[in-house]
Coordinates of N, CA and C and ligand atoms in Angstrom, one line a residue:
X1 N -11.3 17.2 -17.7 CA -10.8 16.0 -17.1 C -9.4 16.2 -16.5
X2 N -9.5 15.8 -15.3 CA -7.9 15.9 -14.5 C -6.7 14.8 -15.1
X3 N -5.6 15.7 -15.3 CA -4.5 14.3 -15.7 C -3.6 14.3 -14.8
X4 N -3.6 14.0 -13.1 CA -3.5 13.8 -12.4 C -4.2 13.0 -11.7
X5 N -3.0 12.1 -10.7 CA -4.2 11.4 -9.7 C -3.7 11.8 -8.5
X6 N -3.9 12.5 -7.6 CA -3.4 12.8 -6.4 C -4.1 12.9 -5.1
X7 N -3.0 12.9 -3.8 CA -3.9 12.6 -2.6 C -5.7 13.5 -2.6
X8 N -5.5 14.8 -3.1 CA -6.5 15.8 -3.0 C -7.4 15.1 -4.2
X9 N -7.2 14.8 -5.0 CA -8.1 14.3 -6.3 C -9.0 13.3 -6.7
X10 N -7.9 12.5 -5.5 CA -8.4 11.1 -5.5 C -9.5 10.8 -4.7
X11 N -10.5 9.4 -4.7 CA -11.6 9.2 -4.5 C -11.1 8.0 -3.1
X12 N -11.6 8.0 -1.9 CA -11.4 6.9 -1.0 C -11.9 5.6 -1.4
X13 N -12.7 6.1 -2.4 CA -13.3 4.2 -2.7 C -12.8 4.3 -4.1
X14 N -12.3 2.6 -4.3 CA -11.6 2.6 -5.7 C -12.6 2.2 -6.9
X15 N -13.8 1.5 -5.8 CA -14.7 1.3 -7.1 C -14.9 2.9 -7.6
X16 N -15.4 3.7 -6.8 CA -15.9 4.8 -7.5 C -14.8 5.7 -8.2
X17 N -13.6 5.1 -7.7 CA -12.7 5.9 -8.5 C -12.5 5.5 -9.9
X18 N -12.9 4.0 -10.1 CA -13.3 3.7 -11.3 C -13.7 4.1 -12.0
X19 N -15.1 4.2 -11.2 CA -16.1 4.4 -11.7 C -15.9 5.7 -12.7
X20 N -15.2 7.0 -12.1 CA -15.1 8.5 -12.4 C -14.4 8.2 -13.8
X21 N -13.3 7.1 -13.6 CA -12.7 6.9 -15.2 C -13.4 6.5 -16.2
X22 N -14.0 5.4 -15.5 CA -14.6 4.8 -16.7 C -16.0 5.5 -17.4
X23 N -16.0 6.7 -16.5 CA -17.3 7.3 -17.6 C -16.7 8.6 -18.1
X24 N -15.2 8.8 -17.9 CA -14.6 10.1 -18.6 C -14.1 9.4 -20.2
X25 N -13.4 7.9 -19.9 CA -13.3 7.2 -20.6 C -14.3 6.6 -22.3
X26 N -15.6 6.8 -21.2 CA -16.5 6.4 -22.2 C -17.6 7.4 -22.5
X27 N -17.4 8.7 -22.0 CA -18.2 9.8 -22.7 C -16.9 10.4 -23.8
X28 N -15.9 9.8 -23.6 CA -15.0 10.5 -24.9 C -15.1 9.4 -26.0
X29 N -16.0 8.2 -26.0 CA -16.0 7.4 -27.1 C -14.7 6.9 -27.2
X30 N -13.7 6.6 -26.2 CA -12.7 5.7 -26.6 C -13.2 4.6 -27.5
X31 N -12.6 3.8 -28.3 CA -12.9 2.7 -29.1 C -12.3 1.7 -27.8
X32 N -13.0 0.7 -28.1 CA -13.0 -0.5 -26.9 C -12.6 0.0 -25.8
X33 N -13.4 0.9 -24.8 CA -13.0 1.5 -24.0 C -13.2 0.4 -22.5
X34 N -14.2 -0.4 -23.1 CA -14.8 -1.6 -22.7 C -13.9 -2.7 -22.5
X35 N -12.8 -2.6 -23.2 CA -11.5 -4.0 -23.1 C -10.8 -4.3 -22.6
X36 N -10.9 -5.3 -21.9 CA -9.7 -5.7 -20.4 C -9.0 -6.3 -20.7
X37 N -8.0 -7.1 -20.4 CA -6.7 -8.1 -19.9 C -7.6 -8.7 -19.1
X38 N -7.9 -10.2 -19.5 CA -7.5 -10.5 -18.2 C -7.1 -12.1 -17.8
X39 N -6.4 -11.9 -16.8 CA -5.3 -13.0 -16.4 C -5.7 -14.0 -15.6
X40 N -5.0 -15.1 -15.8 CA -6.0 -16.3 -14.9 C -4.2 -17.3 -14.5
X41 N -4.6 -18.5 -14.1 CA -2.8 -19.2 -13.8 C -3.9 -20.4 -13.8
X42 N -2.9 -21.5 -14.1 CA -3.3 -23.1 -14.1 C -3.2 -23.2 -12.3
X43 N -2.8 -24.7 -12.1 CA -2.7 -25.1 -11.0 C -1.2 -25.2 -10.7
X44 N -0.6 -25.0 -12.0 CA 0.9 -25.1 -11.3 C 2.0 -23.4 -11.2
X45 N 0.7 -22.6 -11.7 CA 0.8 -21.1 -11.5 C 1.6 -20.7 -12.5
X46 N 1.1 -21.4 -13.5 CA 1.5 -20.8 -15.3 C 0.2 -20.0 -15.7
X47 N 0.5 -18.9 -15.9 CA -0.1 -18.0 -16.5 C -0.7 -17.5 -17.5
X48 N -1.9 -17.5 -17.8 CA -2.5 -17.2 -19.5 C -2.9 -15.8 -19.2
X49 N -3.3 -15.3 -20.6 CA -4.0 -13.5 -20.5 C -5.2 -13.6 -21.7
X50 N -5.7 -12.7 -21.7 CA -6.7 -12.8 -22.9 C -7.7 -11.5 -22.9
X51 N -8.0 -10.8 -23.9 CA -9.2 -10.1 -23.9 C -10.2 -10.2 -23.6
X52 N -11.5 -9.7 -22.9 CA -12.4 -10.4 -22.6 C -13.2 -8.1 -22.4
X53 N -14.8 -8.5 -22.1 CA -15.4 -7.2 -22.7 C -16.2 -6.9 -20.8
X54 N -15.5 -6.2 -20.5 CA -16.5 -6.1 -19.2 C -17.8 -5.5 -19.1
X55 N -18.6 -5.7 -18.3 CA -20.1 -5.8 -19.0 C -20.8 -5.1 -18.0
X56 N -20.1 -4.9 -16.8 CA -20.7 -4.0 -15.8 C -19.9 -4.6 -14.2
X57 N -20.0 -3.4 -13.3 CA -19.1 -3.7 -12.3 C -19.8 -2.7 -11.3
X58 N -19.9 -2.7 -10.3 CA -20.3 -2.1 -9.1 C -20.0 -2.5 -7.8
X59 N -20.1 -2.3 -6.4 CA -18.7 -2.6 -5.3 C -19.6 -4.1 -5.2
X60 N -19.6 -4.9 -5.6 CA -19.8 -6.3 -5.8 C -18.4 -7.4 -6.3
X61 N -18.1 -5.9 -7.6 CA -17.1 -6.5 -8.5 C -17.4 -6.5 -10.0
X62 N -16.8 -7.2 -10.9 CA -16.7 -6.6 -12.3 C -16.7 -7.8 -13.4
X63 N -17.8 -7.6 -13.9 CA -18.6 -9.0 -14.6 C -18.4 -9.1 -16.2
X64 N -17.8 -10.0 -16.4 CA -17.5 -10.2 -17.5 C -18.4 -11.8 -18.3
X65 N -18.6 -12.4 -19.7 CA -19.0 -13.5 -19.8 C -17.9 -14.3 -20.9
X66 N -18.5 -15.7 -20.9 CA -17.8 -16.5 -21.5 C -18.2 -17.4 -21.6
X67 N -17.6 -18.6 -22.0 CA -17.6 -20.0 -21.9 C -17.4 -21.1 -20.2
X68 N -17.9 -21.4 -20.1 CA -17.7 -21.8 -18.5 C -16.5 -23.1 -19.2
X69 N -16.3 -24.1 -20.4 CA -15.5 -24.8 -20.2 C -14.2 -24.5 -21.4
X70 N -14.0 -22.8 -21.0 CA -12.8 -22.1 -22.0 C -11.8 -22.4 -21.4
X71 N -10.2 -22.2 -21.9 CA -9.2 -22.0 -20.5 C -9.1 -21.5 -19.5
X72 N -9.6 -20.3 -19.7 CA -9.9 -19.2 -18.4 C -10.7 -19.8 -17.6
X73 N -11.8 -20.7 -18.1 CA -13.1 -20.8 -17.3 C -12.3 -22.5 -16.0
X74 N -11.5 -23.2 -16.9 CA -11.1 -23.8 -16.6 C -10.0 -23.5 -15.1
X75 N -9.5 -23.2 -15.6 CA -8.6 -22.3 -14.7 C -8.9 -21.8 -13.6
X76 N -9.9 -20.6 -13.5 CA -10.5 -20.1 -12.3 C -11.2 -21.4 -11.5
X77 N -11.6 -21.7 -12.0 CA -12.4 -23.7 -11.2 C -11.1 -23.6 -10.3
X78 N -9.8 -23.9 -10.8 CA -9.1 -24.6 -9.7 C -8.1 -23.5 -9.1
X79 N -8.3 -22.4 -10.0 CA -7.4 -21.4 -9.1 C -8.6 -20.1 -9.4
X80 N -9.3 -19.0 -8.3 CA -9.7 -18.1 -8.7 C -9.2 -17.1 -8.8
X81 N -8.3 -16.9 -8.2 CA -7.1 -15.5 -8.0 C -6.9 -15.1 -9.8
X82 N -7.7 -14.1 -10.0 CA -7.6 -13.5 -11.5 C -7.4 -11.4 -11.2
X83 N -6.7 -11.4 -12.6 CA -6.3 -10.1 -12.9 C -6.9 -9.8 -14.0
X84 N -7.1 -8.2 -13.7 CA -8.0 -7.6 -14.9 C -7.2 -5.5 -15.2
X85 N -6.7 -5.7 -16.5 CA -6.0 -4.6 -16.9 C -6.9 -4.0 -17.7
X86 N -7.1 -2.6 -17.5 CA -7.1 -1.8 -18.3 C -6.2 -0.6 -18.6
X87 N -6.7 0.1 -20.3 CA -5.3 0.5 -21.2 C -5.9 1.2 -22.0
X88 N -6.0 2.8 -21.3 CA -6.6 3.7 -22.3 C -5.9 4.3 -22.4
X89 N -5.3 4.2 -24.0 CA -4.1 5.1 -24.5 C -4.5 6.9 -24.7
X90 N -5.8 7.1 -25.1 CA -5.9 8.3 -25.5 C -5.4 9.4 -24.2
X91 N -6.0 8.5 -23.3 CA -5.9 9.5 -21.7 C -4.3 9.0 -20.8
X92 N -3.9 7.9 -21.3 CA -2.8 7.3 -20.7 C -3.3 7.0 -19.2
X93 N -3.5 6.0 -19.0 CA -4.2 5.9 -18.1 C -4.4 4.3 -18.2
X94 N -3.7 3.6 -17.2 CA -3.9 2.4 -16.9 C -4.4 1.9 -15.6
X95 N -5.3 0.8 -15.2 CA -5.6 0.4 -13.9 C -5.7 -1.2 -13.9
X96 N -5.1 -1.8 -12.7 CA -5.0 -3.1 -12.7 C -5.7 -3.5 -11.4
X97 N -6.8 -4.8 -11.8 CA -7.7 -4.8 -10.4 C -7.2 -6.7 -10.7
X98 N -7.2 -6.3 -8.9 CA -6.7 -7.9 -8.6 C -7.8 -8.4 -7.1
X99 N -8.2 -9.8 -7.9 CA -9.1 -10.4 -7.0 C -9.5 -11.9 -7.2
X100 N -10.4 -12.5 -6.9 CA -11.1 -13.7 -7.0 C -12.3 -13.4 -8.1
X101 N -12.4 -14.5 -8.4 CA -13.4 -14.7 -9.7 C -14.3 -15.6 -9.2
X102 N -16.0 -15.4 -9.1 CA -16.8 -16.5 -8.9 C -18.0 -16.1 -9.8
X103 N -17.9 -17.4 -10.0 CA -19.6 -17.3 -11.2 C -21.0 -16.3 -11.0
X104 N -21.3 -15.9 -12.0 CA -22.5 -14.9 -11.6 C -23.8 -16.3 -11.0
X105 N -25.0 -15.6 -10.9 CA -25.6 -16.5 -11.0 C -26.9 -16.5 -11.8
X106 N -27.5 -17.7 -12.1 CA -28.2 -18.3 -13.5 C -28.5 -17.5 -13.8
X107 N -29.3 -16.5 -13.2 CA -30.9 -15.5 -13.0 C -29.8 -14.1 -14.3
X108 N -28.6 -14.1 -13.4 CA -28.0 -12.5 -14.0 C -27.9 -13.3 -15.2
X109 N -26.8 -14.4 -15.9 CA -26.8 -14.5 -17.0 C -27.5 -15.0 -17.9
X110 N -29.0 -15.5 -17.3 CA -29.9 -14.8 -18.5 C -30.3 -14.1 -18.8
X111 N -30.4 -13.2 -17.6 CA -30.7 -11.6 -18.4 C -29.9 -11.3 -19.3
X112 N -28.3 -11.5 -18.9 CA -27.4 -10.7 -19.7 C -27.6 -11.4 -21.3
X113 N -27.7 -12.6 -21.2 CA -27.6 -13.3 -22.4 C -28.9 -12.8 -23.6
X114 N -30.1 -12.6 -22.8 CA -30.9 -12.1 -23.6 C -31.1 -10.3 -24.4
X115 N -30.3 -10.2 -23.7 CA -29.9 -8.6 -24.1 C -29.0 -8.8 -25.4
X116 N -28.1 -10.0 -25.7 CA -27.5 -10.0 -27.1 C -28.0 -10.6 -28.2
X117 N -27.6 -9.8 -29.5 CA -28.1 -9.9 -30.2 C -28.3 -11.2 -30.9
X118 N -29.0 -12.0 -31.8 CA -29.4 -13.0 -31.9 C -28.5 -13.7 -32.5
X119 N -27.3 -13.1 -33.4 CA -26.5 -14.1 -34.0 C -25.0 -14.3 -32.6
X120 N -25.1 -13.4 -31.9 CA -23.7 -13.6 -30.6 C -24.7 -14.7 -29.6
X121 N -25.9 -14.8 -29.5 CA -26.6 -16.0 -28.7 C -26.3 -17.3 -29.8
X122 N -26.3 -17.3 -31.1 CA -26.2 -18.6 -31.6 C -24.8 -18.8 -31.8
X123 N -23.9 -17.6 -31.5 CA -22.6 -18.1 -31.4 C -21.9 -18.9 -30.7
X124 N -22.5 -18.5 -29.6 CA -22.0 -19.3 -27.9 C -22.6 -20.6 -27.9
X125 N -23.4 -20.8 -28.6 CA -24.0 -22.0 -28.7 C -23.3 -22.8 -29.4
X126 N -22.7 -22.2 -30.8 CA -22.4 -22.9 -31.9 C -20.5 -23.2 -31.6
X127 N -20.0 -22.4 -30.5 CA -18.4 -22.8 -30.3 C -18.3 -23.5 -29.2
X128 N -17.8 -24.3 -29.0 CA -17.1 -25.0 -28.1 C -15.5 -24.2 -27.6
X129 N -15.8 -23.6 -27.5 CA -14.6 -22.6 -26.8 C -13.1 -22.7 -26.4
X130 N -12.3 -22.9 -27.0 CA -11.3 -23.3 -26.5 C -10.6 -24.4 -27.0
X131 N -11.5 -25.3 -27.5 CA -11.2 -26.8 -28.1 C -10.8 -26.7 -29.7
X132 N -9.9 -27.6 -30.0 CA -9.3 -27.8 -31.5 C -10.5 -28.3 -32.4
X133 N -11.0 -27.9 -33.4 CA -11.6 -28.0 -34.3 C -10.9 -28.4 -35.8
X134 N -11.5 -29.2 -36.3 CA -10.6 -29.4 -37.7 C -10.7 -28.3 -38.6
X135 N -11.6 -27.1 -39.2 CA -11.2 -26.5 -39.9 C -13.2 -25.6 -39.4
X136 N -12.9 -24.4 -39.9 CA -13.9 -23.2 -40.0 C -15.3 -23.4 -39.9
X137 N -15.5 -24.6 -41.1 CA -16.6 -24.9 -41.9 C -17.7 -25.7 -40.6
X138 N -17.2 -26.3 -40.2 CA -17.4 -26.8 -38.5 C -18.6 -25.8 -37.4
X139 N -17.3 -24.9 -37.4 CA -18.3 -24.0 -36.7 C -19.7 -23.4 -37.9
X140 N -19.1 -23.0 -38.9 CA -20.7 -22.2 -39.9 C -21.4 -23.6 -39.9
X141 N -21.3 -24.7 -40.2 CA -22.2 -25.9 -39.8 C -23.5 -25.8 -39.1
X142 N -22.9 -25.7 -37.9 CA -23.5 -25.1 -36.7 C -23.9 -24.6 -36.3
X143 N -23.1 -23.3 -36.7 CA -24.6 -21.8 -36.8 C -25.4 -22.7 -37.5
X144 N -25.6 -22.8 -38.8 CA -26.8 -22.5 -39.7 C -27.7 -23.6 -39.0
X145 N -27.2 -24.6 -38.0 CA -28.3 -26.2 -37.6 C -29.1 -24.7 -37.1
X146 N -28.3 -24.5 -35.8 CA -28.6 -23.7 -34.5 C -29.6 -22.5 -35.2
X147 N -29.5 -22.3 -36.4 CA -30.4 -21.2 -37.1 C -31.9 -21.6 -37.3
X148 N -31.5 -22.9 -37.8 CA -32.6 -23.6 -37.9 C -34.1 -24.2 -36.7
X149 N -32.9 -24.5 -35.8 CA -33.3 -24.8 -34.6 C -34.1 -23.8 -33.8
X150 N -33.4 -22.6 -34.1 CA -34.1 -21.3 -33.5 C -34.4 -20.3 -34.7
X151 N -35.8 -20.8 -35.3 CA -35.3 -19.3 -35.9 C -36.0 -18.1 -35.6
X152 N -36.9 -18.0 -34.7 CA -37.5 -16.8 -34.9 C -36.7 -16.3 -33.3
X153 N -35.6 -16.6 -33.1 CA -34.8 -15.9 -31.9 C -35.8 -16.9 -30.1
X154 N -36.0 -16.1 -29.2 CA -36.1 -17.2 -28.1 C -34.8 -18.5 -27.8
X155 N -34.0 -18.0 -28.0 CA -32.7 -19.1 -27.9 C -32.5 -18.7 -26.7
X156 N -32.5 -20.3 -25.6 CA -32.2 -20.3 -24.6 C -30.3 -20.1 -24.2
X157 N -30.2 -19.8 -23.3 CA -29.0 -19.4 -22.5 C -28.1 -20.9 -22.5
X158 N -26.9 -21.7 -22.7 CA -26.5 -22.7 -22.8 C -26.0 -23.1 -21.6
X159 N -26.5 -23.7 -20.8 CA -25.5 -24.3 -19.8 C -24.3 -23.9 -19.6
X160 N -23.6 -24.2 -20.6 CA -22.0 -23.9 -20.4 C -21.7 -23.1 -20.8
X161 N -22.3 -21.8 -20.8 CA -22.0 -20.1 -20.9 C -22.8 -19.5 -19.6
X162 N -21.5 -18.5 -19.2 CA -22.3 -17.5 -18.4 C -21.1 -16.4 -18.1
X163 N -21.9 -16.1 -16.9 CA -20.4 -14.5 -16.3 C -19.9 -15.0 -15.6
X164 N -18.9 -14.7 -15.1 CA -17.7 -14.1 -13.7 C -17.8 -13.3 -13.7
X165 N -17.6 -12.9 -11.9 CA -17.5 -11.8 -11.3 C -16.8 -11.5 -10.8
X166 N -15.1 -10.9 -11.1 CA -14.2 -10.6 -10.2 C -14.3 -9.8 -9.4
X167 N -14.1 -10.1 -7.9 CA -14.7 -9.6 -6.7 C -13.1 -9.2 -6.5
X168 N -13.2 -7.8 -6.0 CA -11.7 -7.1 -5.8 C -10.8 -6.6 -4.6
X169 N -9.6 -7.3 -4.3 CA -9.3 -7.1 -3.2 C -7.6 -6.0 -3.3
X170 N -7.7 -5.8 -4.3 CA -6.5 -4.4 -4.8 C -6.8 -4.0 -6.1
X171 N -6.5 -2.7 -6.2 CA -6.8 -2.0 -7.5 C -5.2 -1.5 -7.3
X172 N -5.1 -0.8 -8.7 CA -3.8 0.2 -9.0 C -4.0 1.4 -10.3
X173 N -4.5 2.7 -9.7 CA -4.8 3.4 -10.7 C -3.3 3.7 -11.2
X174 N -3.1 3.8 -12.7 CA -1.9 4.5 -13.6 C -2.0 5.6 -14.0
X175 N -1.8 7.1 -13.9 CA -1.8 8.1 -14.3 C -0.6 8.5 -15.0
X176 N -0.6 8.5 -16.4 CA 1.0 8.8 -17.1 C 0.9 10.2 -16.9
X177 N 2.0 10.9 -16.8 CA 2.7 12.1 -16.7 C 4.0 12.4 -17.2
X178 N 4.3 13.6 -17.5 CA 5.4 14.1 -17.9 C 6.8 13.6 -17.0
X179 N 7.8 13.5 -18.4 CA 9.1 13.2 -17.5 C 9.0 11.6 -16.6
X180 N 8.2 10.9 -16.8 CA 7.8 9.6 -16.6 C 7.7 9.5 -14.7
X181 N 7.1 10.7 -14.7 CA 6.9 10.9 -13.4 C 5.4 10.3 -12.9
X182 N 5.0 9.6 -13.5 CA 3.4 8.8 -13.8 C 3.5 8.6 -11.8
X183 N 1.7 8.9 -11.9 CA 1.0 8.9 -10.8 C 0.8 7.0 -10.7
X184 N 0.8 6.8 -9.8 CA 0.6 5.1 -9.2 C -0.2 5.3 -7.9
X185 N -1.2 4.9 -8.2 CA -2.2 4.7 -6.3 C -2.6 3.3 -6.6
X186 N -1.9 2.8 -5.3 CA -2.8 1.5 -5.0 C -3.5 1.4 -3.7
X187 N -4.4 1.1 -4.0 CA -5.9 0.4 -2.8 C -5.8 -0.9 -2.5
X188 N -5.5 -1.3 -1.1 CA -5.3 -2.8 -1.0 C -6.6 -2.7 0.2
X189 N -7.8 -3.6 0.0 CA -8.5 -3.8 1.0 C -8.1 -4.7 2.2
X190 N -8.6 -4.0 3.8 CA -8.0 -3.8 4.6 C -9.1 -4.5 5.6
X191 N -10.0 -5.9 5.7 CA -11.2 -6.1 6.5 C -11.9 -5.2 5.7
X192 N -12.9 -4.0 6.0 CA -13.6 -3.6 5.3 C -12.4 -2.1 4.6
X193 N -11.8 -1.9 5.6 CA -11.0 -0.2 5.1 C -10.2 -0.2 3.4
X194 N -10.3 0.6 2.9 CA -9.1 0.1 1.5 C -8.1 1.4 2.4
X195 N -6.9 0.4 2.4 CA -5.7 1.3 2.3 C -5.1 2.1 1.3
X196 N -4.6 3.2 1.2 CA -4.4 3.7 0.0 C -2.6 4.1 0.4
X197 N -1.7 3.8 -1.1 CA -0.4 4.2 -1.0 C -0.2 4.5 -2.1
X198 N 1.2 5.3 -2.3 CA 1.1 6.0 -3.4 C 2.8 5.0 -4.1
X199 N 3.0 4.4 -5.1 CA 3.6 4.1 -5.3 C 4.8 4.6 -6.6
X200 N 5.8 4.1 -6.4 CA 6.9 4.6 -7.8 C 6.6 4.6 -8.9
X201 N 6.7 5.7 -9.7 CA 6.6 4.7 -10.7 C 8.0 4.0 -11.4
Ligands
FMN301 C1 -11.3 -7.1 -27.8 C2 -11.7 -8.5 -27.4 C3 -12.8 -8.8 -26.6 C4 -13.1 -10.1 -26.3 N1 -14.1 -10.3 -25.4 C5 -14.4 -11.6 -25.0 C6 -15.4 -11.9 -24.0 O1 -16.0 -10.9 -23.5 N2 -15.6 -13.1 -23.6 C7 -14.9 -14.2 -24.2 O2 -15.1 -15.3 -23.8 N3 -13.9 -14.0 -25.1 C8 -13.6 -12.7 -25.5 N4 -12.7 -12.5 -26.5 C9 -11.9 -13.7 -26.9 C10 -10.8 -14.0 -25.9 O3 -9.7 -13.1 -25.9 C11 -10.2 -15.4 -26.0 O4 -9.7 -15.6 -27.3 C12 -11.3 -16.5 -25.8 O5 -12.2 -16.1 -24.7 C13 -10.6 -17.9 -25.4 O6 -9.8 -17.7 -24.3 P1 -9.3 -18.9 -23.4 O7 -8.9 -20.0 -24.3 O8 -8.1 -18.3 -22.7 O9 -10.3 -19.3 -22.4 C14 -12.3 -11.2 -26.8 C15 -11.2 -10.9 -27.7 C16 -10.9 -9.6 -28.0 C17 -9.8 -9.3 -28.9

């Protein structure tokens, strides 16, 4: 694996330059190698952040799920302009992808939904996401109705869960290096071209 990113090294398309990380990334079994940042702003362009698990991305853009009436979910509604960080310490190696967020649609997040396992489907059912609850016992309530309700699994997809898809109009690969001489490429799409520049670090 190269720990450089340089003009000769580098990939013209950033998805696939991604792409080349994220499977050096994840054939070395990083632990949550899977885990983003990602950033959303209200309407008055106050800022939240949050973890969130990306779940697949291809030059479409990079799909993540949730709650459709969480903060984030809330948020993108009236502003879409979202950021998504990643932060792999083992390799040192950061990338920051900046773009618009729009909802997958129904068809993908059932599939996705039914691919998890049977207690993370009665979970999304059972939280109201984001909202103040009086105490723990609330939510296990809930599971166990929702247990009841479903038990032999077939648990439909909930209305108010699904993915986003941040659709990407700049990337920034981080390549740490010695003497804090760290590699910086940013891709800013250009109409169809992505521009590439190499920036300070
Ligand atoms: C490593 C990690 C991964 C997470 N993945 C997700 C996720 O994929 N989807 C999600 O809705 N919340 C995820 N969460 C929880 C969020 O960080 C956050 O607490 C929750 O979505 C509510 O955020 P909001 O109130 O800003 O909408 C994750 C948390 C951690 C620490």
């Amino acid at each position: 694996m190269e720990k450089t990113l340089t003009e000769t090294n580098l990939i013209s398309d950033p998805v696939e330059q991604f792409s080349r990380w994220y499977s050096e990334v994840k054939n070395l079994q990083i632990e949550m190698y899977d885990a983003m940042t990602l950033a959303t702003a209200d309407e008055a362009g106050i800022p939240s952040a949050r973890m969130v698990l990306l779940k697949g991305f291809d030059e479409n853009g990079f799909v993540f799920y949730t709650n459709y009436t969480s903060v984030k979910a809330r948020e993108i509604e009236t502003n879409p302009r979202a950021c998504l960080v990643f932060y792999w310490k083992e390799v040192d190696r950061q990338v920051r992808i900046l773009g618009k967020a729009e909802k997958v649609s129904r068809k993908e997040s059932e599939e996705y939904f039914q691919t998890r396992p049977y207690e993370s489907q009665l979970g999304a059912w059972a939280s109201q996401q984001s909202t103040i609850i009086p105490d723990r016992s609330l939510l296990e309530k809930r599971f166990e109705e929702l247990k009841q309700k479903h038990p032999g699994g077939n648990v439909p997809l909930p209305d108010f869960w699904g993915g986003y898809r941040v659709i990407p109009d700049a990337f920034e690969f981080w390549q740490g290096r010695p003497s804090r001489l760290h590699d910086r490429i940013r891709y800013t799409k250009k109409g169809k071209i992505w521009e590439i520049v190499r920036l300070a670090p």
